XYZ file of C-alpha atoms in Angstrom:
196
model
C -4.910 2.440 -16.342
C -6.667 1.487 -13.109
C -4.513 -0.157 -10.453
C -5.649 -3.019 -8.266
C -3.748 -4.824 -5.532
C -3.718 -8.437 -4.449
C -6.176 -9.700 -1.835
C -3.271 -11.541 -0.132
C -4.759 -15.020 0.278
C -4.095 -16.367 3.801
C -0.737 -18.052 4.275
C -1.065 -21.775 4.924
C -4.007 -22.087 2.515
C -3.957 -25.367 0.614
C -3.671 -24.862 -3.142
C -7.203 -24.574 -4.521
C -8.006 -27.554 -6.703
C -8.451 -26.891 -10.395
C -8.557 -28.728 -13.713
C -7.905 -26.373 -16.614
C -6.894 -26.870 -20.252
C -3.402 -25.974 -21.368
C -2.576 -24.736 -24.866
C -2.632 -28.284 -26.275
C -6.010 -29.140 -24.724
C -4.538 -31.309 -21.966
C -6.098 -30.846 -18.525
C -3.704 -29.674 -15.811
C -4.236 -29.496 -12.041
C -2.280 -29.384 -8.781
C -2.086 -33.179 -8.528
C 0.102 -33.155 -11.653
C 2.799 -31.457 -9.567
C 2.772 -33.771 -6.545
C 6.288 -34.521 -5.379
C 7.739 -31.223 -6.605
C 9.695 -29.028 -4.186
C 7.116 -26.299 -4.667
C 4.393 -24.994 -6.943
C 4.291 -21.455 -8.283
C 0.920 -20.358 -9.642
C 0.926 -17.102 -11.620
C -2.303 -15.312 -12.545
C -1.303 -13.600 -15.777
C -2.743 -12.594 -19.145
C -1.566 -11.208 -22.480
C -2.835 -7.643 -22.750
C -2.201 -6.116 -19.295
C 0.707 -3.616 -19.381
C 1.815 -4.767 -15.906
C 2.179 -8.334 -17.189
C 3.715 -7.226 -20.481
C 6.411 -5.361 -18.551
C 7.490 -8.473 -16.606
C 6.634 -11.271 -19.068
C 10.214 -11.897 -20.198
C 11.331 -12.081 -16.555
C 8.526 -14.570 -15.853
C 9.860 -16.777 -18.645
C 13.410 -16.559 -17.235
C 12.315 -17.151 -13.644
C 10.269 -20.198 -14.631
C 13.206 -21.796 -16.438
C 15.570 -21.056 -13.549
C 13.381 -22.643 -10.892
C 11.879 -25.489 -12.897
C 15.481 -26.760 -13.190
C 15.593 -26.751 -9.377
C 12.444 -28.843 -8.931
C 9.747 -26.169 -8.619
C 6.641 -26.547 -10.777
C 5.383 -23.379 -12.470
C 1.986 -22.758 -14.036
C 0.350 -19.663 -15.522
C -3.416 -19.093 -15.476
C -5.341 -16.562 -17.559
C -8.820 -15.866 -16.161
C -9.742 -12.762 -18.165
C -12.995 -12.413 -20.106
C -11.765 -13.279 -23.602
C -15.017 -12.112 -25.220
C -14.458 -8.554 -24.024
C -10.641 -8.826 -24.293
C -9.893 -10.960 -27.382
C -6.138 -10.434 -26.892
C -6.514 -12.827 -23.932
C -8.248 -15.609 -25.901
C -6.601 -19.059 -26.076
C -5.385 -18.599 -29.674
C -3.597 -15.427 -28.583
C -2.258 -17.189 -25.474
C -0.538 -19.674 -27.815
C 1.123 -16.839 -29.706
C 2.153 -15.061 -26.503
C 3.624 -18.221 -24.980
C 5.686 -18.831 -28.120
C 6.798 -15.206 -28.367
C 7.847 -14.980 -24.721
C 9.358 -18.448 -24.530
C 7.043 -19.687 -21.777
C 8.124 -23.202 -20.787
C 5.334 -23.687 -18.266
C 1.703 -24.753 -18.742
C -0.375 -21.679 -19.620
C -3.978 -22.447 -18.681
C -7.281 -20.786 -19.552
C -9.848 -20.311 -16.766
C -12.919 -19.637 -18.890
C -15.413 -19.933 -16.007
C -13.246 -17.673 -13.797
C -13.960 -20.064 -10.910
C -10.261 -20.705 -10.354
C -9.487 -16.985 -10.098
C -12.205 -16.709 -7.466
C -10.833 -19.734 -5.574
C -7.447 -17.981 -5.396
C -9.171 -14.680 -4.493
C -7.337 -13.189 -7.459
C -7.864 -9.483 -7.947
C -5.195 -8.378 -10.405
C -2.759 -9.410 -13.087
C -0.118 -10.377 -12.333
C -0.547 -12.233 -9.052
C 1.818 -14.843 -7.640
C 1.151 -17.723 -5.245
C 4.007 -19.940 -4.044
C 3.122 -23.243 -2.405
C 5.557 -25.548 -0.595
C 6.110 -29.241 -1.345
C 2.898 -30.081 0.531
C 1.078 -27.472 -1.587
C 0.421 -25.062 1.278
C 0.731 -21.330 0.566
C 3.971 -19.790 1.826
C 4.246 -16.627 -0.296
C 1.780 -14.387 -2.077
C 2.845 -11.012 -3.251
C 4.696 -9.035 -5.825
C 7.320 -10.155 -8.308
C 9.412 -7.036 -7.664
C 9.092 -3.231 -7.658
C 8.844 -2.810 -11.461
C 5.723 -0.998 -12.644
C 4.894 0.566 -16.006
C 6.457 4.016 -16.126
C 8.524 3.835 -12.918
C 11.822 3.084 -14.680
C 12.650 0.036 -12.532
C 13.622 -2.943 -14.696
C 12.020 -6.293 -13.828
C 14.327 -8.505 -11.771
C 11.918 -10.813 -9.961
C 13.798 -10.053 -6.726
C 10.902 -10.546 -4.275
C 9.600 -13.754 -5.817
C 13.110 -15.106 -6.439
C 13.942 -14.481 -2.772
C 10.835 -16.435 -1.736
C 11.751 -19.294 -4.069
C 15.314 -19.375 -2.741
C 14.047 -19.519 0.848
C 11.735 -22.384 -0.089
C 14.583 -24.349 -1.669
C 16.853 -23.657 1.310
C 14.184 -24.919 3.730
C 14.002 -21.550 5.467
C 11.017 -19.538 6.703
C 9.595 -16.890 4.422
C 9.921 -13.185 5.141
C 7.003 -11.834 7.160
C 6.815 -8.673 5.044
C 5.140 -9.770 1.808
C 4.080 -6.862 -0.372
C 0.902 -7.251 -2.433
C 1.123 -7.530 -6.167
C -0.256 -4.560 -8.105
C -1.646 -4.630 -11.624
C -4.757 -4.372 -13.756
C -7.915 -5.850 -12.280
C -8.984 -9.293 -13.453
C -11.394 -8.721 -16.342
C -14.517 -10.356 -14.958
C -17.396 -11.283 -17.207
C -20.396 -9.004 -16.546
C -22.366 -10.404 -13.620
C -19.530 -12.747 -12.617
C -17.635 -10.294 -10.396
C -16.679 -11.705 -6.978
C -17.883 -10.083 -3.761
C -14.405 -8.606 -3.205
C -14.323 -6.877 -6.628
C -13.534 -3.193 -6.246
C -12.317 -3.526 -2.651
C -8.708 -3.735 -3.778
C -8.465 -0.608 -5.923
C -5.406 1.556 -5.190
């Protein structure tokens, strides 16, 4: 399993605009979360073992922080033709199985993944109440095969700092996972730069 690390989008970046369908066909975008204390965007999918390892923790984390006024959204940008386990019908099943209580969106064109400079799954982007990026990095130290159970400690710490009105830690470790499954010919210019 090839490992890829996050590109680490520049802090202070305004949330890239998007309009993507959720699992009911409704269009969702950043403006839907105006007025929230923060916005957490997670680039995830169904089949990646890195995401599978932490998926139950993602469901728990989302519930915990949605109750506190943070909006949470998941985006799947993988090529569903080459990876049918990541197709929208399978996303519905995965969301139900995992208990996702956040919009799970499908980025068929992969334009949104490129706008976020996404390189791997999972990736996490935390925006403040003005929708400016304050944290991008790993969920925690859990990786397939390393024996560390998912806790969400890094991302939870960032969320707690946001809610407390405190500055984020300067040391933000990149997320590591499987590379985004780009459609042939649709790879971004940074594809392959982030292999570890």
